[in-house]
mmCIF file of C-alpha atoms in Angstrom:
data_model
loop_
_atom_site.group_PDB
_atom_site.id
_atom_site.type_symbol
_atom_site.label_atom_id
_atom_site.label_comp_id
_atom_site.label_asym_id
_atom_site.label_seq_id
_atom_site.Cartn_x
_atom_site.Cartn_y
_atom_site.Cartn_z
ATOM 1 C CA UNK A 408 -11.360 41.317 27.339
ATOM 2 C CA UNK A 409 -12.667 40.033 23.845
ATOM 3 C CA UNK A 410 -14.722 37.082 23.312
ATOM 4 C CA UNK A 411 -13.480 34.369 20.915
ATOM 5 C CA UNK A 412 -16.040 33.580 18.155
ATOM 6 C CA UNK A 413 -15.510 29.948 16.591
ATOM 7 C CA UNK A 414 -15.812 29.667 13.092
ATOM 8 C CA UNK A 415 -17.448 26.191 11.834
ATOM 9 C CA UNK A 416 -14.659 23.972 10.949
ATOM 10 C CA UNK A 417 -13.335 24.335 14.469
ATOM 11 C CA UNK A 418 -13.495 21.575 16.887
ATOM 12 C CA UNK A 419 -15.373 23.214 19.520
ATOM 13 C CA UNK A 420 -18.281 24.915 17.012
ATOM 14 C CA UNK A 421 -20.978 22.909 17.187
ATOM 15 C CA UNK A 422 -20.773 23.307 21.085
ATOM 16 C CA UNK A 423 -20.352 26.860 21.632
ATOM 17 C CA UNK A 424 -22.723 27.482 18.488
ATOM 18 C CA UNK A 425 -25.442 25.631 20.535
ATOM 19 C CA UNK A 426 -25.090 27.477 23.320
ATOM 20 C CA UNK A 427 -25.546 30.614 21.309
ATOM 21 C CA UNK A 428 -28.931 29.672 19.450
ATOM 22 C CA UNK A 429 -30.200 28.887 23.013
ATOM 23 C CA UNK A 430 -29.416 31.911 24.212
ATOM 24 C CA UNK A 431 -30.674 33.479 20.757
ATOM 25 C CA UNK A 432 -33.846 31.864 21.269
ATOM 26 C CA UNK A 433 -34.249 32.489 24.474
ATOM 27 C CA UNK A 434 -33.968 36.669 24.051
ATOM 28 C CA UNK A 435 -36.347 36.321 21.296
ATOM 29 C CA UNK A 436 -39.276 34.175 23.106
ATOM 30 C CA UNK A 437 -38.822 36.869 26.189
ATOM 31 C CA UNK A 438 -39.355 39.614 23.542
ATOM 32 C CA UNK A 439 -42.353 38.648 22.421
ATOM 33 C CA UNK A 440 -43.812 37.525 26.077
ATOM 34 C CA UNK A 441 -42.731 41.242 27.310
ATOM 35 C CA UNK A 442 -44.501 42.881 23.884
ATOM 36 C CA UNK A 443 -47.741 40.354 24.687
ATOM 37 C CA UNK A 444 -47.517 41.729 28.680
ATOM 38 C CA UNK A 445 -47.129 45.265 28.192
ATOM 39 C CA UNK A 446 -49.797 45.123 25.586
ATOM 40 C CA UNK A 447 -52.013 43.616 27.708
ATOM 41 C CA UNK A 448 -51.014 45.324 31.079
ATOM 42 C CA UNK A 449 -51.434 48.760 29.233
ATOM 43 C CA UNK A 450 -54.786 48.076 27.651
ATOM 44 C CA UNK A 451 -56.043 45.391 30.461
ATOM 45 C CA UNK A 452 -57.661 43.365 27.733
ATOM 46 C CA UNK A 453 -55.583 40.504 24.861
ATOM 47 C CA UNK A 454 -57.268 42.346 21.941
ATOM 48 C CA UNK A 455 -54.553 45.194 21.082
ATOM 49 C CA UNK A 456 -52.193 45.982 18.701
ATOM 50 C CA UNK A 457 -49.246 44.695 20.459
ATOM 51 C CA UNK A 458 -50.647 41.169 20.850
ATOM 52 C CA UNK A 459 -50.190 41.471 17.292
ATOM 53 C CA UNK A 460 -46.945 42.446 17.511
ATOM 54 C CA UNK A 461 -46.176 39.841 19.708
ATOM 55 C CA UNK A 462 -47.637 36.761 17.937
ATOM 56 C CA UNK A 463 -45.362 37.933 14.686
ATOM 57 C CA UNK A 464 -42.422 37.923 16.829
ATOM 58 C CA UNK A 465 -43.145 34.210 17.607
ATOM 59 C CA UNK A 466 -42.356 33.536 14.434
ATOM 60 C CA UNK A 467 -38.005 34.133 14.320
ATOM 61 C CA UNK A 468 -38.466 33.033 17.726
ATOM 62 C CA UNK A 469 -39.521 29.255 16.423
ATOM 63 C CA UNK A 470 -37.571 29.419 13.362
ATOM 64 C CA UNK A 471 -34.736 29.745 15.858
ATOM 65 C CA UNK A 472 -36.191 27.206 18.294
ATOM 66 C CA UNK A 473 -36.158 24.493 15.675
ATOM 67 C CA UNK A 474 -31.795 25.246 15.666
ATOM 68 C CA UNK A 475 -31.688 24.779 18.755
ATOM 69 C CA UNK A 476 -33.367 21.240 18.217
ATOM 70 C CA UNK A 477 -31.569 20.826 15.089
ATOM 71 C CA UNK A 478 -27.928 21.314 17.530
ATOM 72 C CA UNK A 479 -29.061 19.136 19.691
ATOM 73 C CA UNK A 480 -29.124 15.865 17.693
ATOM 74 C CA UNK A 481 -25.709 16.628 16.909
ATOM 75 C CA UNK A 482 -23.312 14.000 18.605
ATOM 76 C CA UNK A 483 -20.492 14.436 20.417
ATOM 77 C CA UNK A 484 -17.245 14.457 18.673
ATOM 78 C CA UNK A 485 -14.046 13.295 20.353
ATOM 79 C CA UNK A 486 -11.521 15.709 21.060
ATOM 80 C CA UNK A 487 -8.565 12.969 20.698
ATOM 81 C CA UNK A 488 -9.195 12.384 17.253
ATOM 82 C CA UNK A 489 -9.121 16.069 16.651
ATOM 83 C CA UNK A 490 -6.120 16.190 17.877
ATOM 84 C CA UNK A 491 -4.523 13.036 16.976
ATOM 85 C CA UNK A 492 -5.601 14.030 13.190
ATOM 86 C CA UNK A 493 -4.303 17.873 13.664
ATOM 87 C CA UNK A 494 -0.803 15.972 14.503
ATOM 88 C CA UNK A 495 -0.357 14.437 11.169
ATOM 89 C CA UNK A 496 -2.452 17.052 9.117
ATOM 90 C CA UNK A 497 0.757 19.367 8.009
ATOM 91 C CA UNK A 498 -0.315 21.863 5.640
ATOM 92 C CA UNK A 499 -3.324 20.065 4.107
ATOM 93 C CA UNK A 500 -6.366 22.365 4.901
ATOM 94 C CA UNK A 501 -9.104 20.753 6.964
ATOM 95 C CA UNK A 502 -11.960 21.855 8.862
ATOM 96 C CA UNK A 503 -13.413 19.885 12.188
ATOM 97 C CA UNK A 504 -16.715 19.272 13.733
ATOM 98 C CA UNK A 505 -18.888 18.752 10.761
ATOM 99 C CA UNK A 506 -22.510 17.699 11.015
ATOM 100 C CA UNK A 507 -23.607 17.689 6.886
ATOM 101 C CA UNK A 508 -27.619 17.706 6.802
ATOM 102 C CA UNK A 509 -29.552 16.220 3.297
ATOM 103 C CA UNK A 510 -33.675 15.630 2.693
ATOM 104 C CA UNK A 511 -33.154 12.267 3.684
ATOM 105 C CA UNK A 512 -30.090 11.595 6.172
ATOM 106 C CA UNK A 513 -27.782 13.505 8.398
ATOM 107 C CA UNK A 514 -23.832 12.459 8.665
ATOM 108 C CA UNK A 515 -21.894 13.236 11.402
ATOM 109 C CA UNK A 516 -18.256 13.878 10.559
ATOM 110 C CA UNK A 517 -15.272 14.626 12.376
ATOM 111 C CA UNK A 518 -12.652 15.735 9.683
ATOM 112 C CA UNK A 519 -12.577 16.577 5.858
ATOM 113 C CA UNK A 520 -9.437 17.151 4.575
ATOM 114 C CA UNK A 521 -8.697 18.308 1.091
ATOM 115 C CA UNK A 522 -5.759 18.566 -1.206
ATOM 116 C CA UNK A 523 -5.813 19.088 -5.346
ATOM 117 C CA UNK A 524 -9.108 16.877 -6.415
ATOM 118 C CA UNK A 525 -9.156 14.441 -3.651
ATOM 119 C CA UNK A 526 -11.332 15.348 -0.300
ATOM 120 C CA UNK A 527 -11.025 12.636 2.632
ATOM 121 C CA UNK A 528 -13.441 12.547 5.790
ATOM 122 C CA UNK A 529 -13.320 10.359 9.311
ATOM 123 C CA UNK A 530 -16.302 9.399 11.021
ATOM 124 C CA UNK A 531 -16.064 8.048 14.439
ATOM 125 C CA UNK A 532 -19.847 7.421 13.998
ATOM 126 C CA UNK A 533 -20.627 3.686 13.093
ATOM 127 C CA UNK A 534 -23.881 4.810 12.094
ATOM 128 C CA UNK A 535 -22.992 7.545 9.460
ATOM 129 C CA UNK A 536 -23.337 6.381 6.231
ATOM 130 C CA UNK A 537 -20.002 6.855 4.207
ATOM 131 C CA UNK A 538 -21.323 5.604 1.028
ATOM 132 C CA UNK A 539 -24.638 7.914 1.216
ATOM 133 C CA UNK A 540 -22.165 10.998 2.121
ATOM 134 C CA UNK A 541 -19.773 10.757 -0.421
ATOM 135 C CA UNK A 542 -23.052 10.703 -2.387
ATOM 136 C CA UNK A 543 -24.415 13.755 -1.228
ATOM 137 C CA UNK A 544 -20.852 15.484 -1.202
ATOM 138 C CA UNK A 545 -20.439 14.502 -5.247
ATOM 139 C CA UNK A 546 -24.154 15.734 -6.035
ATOM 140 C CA UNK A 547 -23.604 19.236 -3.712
ATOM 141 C CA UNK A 548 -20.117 19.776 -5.547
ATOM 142 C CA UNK A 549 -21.588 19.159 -8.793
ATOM 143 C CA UNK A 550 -24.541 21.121 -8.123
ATOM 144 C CA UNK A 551 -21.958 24.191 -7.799
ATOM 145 C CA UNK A 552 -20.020 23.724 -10.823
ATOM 146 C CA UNK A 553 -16.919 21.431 -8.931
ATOM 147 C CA UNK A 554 -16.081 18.285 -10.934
ATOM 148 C CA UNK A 555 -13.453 15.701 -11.141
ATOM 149 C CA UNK A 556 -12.953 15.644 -7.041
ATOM 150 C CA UNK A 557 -12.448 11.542 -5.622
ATOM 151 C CA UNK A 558 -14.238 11.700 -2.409
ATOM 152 C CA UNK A 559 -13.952 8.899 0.207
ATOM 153 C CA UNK A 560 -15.314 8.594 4.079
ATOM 154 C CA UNK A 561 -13.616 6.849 6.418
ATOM 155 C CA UNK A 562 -14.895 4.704 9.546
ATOM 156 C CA UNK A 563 -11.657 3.862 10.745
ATOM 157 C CA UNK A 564 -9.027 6.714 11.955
ATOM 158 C CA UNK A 565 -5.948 4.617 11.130
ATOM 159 C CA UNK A 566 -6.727 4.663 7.588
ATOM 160 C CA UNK A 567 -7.735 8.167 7.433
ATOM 161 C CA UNK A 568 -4.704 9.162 8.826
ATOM 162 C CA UNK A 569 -2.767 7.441 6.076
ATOM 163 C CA UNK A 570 -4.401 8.832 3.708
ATOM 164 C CA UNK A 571 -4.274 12.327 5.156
ATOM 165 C CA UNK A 572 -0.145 12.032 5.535
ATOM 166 C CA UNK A 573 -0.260 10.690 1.628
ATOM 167 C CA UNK A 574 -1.980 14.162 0.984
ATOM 168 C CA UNK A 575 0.760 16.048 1.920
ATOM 169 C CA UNK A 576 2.803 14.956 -0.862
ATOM 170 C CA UNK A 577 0.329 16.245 -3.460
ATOM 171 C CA UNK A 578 -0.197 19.288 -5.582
ATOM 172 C CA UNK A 579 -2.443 21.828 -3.950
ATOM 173 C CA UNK A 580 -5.330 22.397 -5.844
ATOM 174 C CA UNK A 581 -7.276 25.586 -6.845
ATOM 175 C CA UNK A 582 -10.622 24.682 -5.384
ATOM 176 C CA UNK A 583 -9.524 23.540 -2.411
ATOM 177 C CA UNK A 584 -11.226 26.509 -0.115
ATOM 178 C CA UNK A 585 -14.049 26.635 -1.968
ATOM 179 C CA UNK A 586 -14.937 22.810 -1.262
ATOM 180 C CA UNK A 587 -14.196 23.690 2.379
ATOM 181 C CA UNK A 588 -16.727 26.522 2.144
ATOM 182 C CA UNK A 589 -19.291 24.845 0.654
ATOM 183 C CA UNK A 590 -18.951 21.891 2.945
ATOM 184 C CA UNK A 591 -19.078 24.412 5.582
ATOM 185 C CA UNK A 592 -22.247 25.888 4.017
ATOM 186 C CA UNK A 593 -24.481 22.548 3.957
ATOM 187 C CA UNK A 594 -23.641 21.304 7.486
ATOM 188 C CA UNK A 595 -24.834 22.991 10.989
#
C-alpha cells in the first residue's frame, strides 16, 4: 500500500499539507526535548553539551511551527466549486486550492486557470481582494521575465465559469506551465 502525496494545485493540498507540517513539527519539538533529557539525565545537571544541541534544534522546529500557523489561517475552500469548475474546465490547465501570500495581504483563491496570455481566478472569499491580487500576480510575473498576460479575479463563479468555457476556444500558449508554477511557488 502506497501513500498518495498531493501536489499544490490539488483541491485537497492545503488540508493534507497541514496535517503534515503538524506532524513535521511535532517530530522535530520531541527531538530536541529527548536531546535536552538525555543530556540532562546523563550528566544530572542543564549545563552540557547536548543542551546545546538541543536549543539549536529549536530552531527548524519554530521555523516549522510558524507553517503550521501560517496553514492554519488558510480558509476552507468548497469542494462544489472545485468540482462544478473541473466540469466545464476541458483542457485548459488549472490548479486548485490556492492561498497566494504578499508583504502586505494574503488572497485566498479557489481556481486559476490559464490559456495563451490570459490567466482567470475565482474567489469564493468576499474578503479577498481581486483588484490587489491581480496586482500582485502582474508584479510577481513581471518580476520573472512574463509580460503581456491579462489577469482578472473573479468573486462570482457564474462569471468565472464563462470565462473559463471561452478559454477553451483559444490558442494555448507557451508560458502557460510556467505561470502555473510560479503561482504555485508564491502561495502555501
Amino acid at each position: 500500500m502506497s501513500i498518495q502525496r498531493l501536489k499544490k494545485g490539488e483541491f485537497d493540498y492545503p488540508p493534507y499539507e497541514r496535517k503534515r507540517v503538524m506532524i513535521r513539527t511535532a517530530a522535530y519539538f520531541l527531538i530536541s526535548a529527548a536531546v535536552f533529557l538525555l543530556g540532562y539525565l546523563s550528566t544530572g545537571k542543564k549545563d552540557n553539551l547536548l543542551t546545546i544541541v538541543a536549543v539549536l534544534g529549536l530552531l527548524p522546529s519554530s521555523k516549522s511551527l510558524v507553517s503550521v500557523v501560517m496553514y492554519f489561517k488558510i480558509p476552507k475552500f468548497s469542494q462544489t466549486a472545485c468540482q462544478e469548475i473541473a466540469e466545464h474546465a476541458g483542457d485548459v490547465a488549472v490548479v486548485y486550492s490556492m492561498y497566494l501570500t504578499s508583504y502586505r495581504i494574503n488572497f485566498p483563491v479557489n481556481c486559476f486557470a490559464v490559456r495563451g496570455n490570459n490567466l482567470i481566478g475565482y474567489t469564493e472569499f468576499a474578503n479577498c481582494n481581486a483588484a490587489a491580487c491581480e496586482e500582485h500576480i502582474q508584479a510577481i510575473l513581471k518580476q520573472n521575465s512574463i509580460k503581456s498576460v491579462t489577469i482578472k479575479i473573479f468573486h462570482e463563479k457564474a462569471r468565472f465559469v464563462e470565462r473559463l468555457v471561452q478559454l477553451q476556444a483559444l490558442e494555448h500558449g507557451r508560458k502557460e506551465t510556467e505561470i502555473l508554477t510560479l503561482l504555485c511557488d508564491i502561495s502555501l
